[in-house]
XYZ file of C-alpha atoms in Angstrom:
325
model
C 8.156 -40.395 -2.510
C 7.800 -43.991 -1.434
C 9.188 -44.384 1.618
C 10.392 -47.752 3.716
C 7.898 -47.137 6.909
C 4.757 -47.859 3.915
C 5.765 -50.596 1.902
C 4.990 -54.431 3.017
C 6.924 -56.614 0.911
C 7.179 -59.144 3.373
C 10.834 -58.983 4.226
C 12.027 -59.645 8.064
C 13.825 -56.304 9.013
C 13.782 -54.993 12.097
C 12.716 -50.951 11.347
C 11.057 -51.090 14.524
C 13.785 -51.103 16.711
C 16.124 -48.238 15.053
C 14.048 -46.096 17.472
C 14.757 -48.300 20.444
C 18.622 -48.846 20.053
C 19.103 -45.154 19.381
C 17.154 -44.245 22.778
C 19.080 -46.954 24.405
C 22.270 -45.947 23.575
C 21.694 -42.332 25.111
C 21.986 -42.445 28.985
C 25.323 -44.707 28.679
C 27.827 -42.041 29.150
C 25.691 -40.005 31.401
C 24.717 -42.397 34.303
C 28.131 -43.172 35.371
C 29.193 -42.169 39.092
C 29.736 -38.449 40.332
C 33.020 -39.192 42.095
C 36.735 -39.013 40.453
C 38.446 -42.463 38.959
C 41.069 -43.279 41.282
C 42.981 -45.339 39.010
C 42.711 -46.293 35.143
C 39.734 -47.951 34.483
C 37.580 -48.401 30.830
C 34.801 -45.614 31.167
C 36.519 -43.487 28.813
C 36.611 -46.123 26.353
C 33.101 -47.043 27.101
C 31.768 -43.277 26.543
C 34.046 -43.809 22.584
C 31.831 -46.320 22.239
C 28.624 -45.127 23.106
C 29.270 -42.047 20.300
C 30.305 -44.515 18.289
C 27.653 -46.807 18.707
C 25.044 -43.568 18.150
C 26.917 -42.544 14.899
C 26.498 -46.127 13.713
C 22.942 -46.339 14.404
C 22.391 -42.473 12.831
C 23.779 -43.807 9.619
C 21.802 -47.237 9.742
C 18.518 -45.103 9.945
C 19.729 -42.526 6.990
C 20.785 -45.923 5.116
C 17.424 -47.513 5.469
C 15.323 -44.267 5.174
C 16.908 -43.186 1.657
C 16.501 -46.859 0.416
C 14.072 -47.271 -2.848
C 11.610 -49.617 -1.229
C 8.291 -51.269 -3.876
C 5.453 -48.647 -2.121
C 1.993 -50.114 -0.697
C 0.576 -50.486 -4.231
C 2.714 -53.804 -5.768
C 4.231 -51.915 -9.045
C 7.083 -53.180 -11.349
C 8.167 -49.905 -12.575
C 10.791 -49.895 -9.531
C 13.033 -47.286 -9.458
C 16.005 -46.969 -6.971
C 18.850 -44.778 -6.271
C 22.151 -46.081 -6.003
C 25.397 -43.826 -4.293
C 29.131 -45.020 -5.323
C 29.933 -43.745 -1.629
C 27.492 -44.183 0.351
C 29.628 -42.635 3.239
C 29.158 -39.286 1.649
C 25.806 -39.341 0.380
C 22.526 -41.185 -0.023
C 19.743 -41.114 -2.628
C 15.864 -41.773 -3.112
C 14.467 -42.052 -6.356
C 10.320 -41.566 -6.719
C 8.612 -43.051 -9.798
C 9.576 -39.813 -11.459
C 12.846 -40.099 -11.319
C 14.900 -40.500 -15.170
C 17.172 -43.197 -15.267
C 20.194 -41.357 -15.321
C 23.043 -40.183 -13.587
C 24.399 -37.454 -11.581
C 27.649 -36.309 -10.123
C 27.721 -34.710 -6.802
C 30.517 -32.952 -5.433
C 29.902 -32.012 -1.522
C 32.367 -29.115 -0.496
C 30.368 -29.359 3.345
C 27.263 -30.451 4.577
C 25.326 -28.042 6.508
C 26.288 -27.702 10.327
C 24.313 -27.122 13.124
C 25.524 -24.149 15.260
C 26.769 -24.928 19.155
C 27.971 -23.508 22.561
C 30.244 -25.731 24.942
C 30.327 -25.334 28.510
C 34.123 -25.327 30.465
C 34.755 -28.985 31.097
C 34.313 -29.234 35.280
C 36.070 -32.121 37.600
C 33.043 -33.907 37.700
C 32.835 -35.124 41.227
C 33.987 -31.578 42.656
C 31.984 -29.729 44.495
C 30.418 -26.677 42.610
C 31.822 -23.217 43.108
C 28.358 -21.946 43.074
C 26.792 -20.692 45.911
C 23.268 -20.834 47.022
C 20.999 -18.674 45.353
C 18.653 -17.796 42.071
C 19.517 -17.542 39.270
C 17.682 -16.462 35.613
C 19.036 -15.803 32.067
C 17.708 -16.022 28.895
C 17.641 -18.364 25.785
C 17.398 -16.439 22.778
C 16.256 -18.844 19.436
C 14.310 -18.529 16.567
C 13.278 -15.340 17.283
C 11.865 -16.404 20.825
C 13.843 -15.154 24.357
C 12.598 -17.262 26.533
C 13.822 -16.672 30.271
C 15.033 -19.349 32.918
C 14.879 -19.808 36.683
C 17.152 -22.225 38.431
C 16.914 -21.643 42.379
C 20.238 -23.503 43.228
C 21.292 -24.765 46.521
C 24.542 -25.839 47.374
C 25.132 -26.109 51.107
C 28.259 -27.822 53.099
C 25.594 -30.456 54.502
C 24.360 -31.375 51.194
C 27.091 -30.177 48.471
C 26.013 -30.073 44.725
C 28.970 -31.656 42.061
C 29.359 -29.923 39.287
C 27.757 -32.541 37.485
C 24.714 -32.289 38.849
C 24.857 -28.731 38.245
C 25.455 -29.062 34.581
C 22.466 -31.418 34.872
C 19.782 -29.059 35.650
C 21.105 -26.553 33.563
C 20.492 -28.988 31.042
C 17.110 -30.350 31.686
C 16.051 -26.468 32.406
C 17.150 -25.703 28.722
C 15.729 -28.739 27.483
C 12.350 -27.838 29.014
C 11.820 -24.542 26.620
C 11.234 -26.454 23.693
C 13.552 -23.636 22.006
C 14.681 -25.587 18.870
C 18.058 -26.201 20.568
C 19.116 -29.334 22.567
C 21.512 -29.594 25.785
C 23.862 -32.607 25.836
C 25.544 -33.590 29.366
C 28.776 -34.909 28.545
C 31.308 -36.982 30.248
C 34.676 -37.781 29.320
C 37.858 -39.391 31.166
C 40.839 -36.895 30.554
C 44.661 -37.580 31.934
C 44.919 -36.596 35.552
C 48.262 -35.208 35.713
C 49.304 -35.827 39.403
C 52.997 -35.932 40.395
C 51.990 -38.423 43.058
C 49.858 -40.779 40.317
C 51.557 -42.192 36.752
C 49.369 -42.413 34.029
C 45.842 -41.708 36.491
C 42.721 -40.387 34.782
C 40.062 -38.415 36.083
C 36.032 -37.740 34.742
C 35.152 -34.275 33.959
C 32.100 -32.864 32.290
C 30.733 -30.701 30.364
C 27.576 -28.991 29.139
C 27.366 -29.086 24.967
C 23.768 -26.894 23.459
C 23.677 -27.260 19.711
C 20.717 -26.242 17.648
C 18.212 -28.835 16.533
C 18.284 -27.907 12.639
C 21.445 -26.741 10.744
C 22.226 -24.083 8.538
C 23.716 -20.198 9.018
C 20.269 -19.031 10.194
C 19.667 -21.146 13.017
C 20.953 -19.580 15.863
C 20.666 -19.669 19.100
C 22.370 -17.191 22.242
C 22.479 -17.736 25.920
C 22.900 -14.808 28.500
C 23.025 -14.078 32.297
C 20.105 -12.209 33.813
C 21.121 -12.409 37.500
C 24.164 -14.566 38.539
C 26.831 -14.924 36.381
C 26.126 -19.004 35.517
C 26.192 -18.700 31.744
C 29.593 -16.371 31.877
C 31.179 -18.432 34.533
C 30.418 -21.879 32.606
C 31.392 -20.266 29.585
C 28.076 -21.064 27.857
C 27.645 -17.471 26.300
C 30.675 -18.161 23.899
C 30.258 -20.452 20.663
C 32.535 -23.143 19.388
C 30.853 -23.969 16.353
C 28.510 -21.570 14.062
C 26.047 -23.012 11.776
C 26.195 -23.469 8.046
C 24.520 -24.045 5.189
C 25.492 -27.169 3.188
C 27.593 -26.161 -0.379
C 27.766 -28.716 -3.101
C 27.523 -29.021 -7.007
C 25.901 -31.263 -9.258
C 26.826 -32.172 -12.700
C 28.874 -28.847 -11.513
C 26.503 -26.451 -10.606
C 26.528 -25.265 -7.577
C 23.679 -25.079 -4.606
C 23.614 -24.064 -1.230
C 20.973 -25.566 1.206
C 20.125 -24.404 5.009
C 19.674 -28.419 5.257
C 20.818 -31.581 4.512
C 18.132 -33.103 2.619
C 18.265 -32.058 -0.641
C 16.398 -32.356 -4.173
C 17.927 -33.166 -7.289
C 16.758 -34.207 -10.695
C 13.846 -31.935 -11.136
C 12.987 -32.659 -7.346
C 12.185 -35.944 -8.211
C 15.300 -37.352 -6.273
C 15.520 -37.209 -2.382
C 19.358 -36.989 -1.464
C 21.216 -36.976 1.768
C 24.253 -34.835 2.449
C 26.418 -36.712 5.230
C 30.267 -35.430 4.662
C 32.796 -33.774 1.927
C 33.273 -35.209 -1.028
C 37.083 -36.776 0.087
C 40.014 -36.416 -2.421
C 37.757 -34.087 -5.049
C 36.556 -37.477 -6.017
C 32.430 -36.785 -6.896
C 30.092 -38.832 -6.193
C 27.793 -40.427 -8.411
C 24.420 -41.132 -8.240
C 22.313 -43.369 -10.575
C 19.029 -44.367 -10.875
C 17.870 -47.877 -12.470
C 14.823 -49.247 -12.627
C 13.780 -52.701 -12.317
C 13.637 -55.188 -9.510
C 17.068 -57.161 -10.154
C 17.767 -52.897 -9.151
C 15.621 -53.442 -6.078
C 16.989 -56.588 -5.409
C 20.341 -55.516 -4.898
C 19.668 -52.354 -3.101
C 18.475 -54.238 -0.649
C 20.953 -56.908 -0.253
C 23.159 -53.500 0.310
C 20.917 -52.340 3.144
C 21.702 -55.829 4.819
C 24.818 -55.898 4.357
C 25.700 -52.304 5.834
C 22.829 -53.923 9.002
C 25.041 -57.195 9.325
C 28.044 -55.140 9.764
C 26.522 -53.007 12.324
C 25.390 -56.506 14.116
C 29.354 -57.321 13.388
C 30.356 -54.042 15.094
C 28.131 -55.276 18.118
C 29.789 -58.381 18.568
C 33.443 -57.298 17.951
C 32.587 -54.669 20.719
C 30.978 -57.234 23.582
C 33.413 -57.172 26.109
C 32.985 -53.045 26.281
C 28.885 -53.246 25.533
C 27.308 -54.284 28.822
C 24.951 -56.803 29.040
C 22.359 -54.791 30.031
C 22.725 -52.278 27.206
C 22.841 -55.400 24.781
C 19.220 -56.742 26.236
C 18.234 -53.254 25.424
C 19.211 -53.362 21.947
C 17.949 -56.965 20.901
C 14.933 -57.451 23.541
């Protein structure tokens, strides 16, 4: 398959810094202060907007990675994939690819399976008391077994949030196929004493790294009761495999990147089909085809630039330098 990151046709986009805004969009809702909002202010609306933000970019770099692009070797026969909803799926076409069409209907994507910690007054001090601490990680087929020696003395108290930190990076360490997301989140305080306050809490979130029904992953105490008492032996989402039809057959797929058309067409599951209405793909080939694919790329990157704008007074200025430096 030709893919964007080979071809040099001498048009100005920025694929280069996809990587860059994602990674700078990351530590936003996580750096924020341990201690509790005394009054209404706009960090909950600035964590929205950070997922937001990451969604956006996540589709930008699906849009741009399952465009048709001419490959390294200048050929006319052009062939590119085009998606009547591009919300719901995206296509490749390779040189093999008929010029035809198909029609996909997406019951669910595939879903990665994940565990969610209890959500802790951030700034609080941790119930835990000094000590060690080990349980296990149990993922594609590995158990891999952690040590956390914790201290949490009246001279130097540990927040929960900090403690849901280094369970975090002490997961993330193991390389286990399964990644641990701090979380933060501004949730309605309600105190007799305050109207309409808000406070931060936090949370631990583990979800695994592929999706499908087979990848699992389980967490479970050793010594200590951490994983029972922050709740992270229970699961709130299990995986699945993606379930769709075309021209309607139906498939199942642990992922979801799929082939179609004789695997000569490189699709992208990203949501249900909505109303039963299928989607169609079709292939042309062609460069008026090429042409216009990628006036649709821009057009879906000027309305992310849009997005930025619209958003400015909630964007810092230093996350904006990050994105555009």
């Amino acid at each position: 398959m030709d893919s964007v990151s080979g071809n040099n046709s001498g048009i100005d986009f920025p694929f280069s810094a996809l990587p860059r805004l994602e990674q700078s969009t990351v530590p936003l809702p996580r750096e924020s202060s341990d201690y509790l909002a005394q009054s209404y202010d706009n960090r909950r609306r600035v964590s929205d907007m950070a997922k937001t933000l990451n969604a956006k970019l996540g589709y930008l770099k699906d849009r741009i990675s399952y465009t048709s692009f001419l490959s390294s070797n200048f050929s006319w026969q052009v062939k590119t994939a085009a998606s009547s909803d591009t919300a719901v799926t995206l296509a490749r076409a390779s040189r093999e690819s008929p010029e035809e069409s198909w029609s996909l209907e997406i019951e669910t994507p595939a879903i990665a399976k994940a565990a969610r910690s209890r959500q802790l007054a951030a700034g609080q001090v941790s119930d835990l008391a000094t000590g060690s601490y080990s349980f296990t990680l149990s993922a594609g087929g590995t158990a891999f077994t952690i040590d956390l020696s914790i201290e949490n003395e009246a001279d130097d108290p540990l927040t929960n949030r900090a403690l849901l930190r280094r369970v975090e990076r002490a997961v993330n360490s193991r390389g286990a196929g399964v990644t641990a997301r701090l979380e933060d989140r501004q949730v309605r305080d309600y105190n007799p004493f305050r109207e309409d306050a808000v406070k931060k809490v936090s949370y631990l979130e583990i979800v695994t790294d592929e999706p499908g029904a087979d990848a699992g992953f389980a967490l479970a105490d050793v010594s200590g009761s951490l994983i029972s008492d922050l709740a992270l032996d229970r699961t709130v989402r299990f995986g699945r495999d993606s379930r769709y039809r075309v021209n309607g057959t139906s498939f199942s797929s642990e992922a979801n990147q799929v082939a179609v058309g004789e695997n000569t067409l490189d699709v992208a599951l990203l949501a249900g089909t909505r109303d039963e209405a299928n989607a169609r793909i079709t292939v042309k080939g062609g460069t008026a085809s090429l042409g216009r694919e990628l006036e649709a790329v821009m057009a879906d990157y000027n309305d992310f630039i849009q997005w930025i704008d619209d958003n400015a007074s909630v964007i810092s200025p230093g996350l904006k330098k990050a994105l555009f430096k």
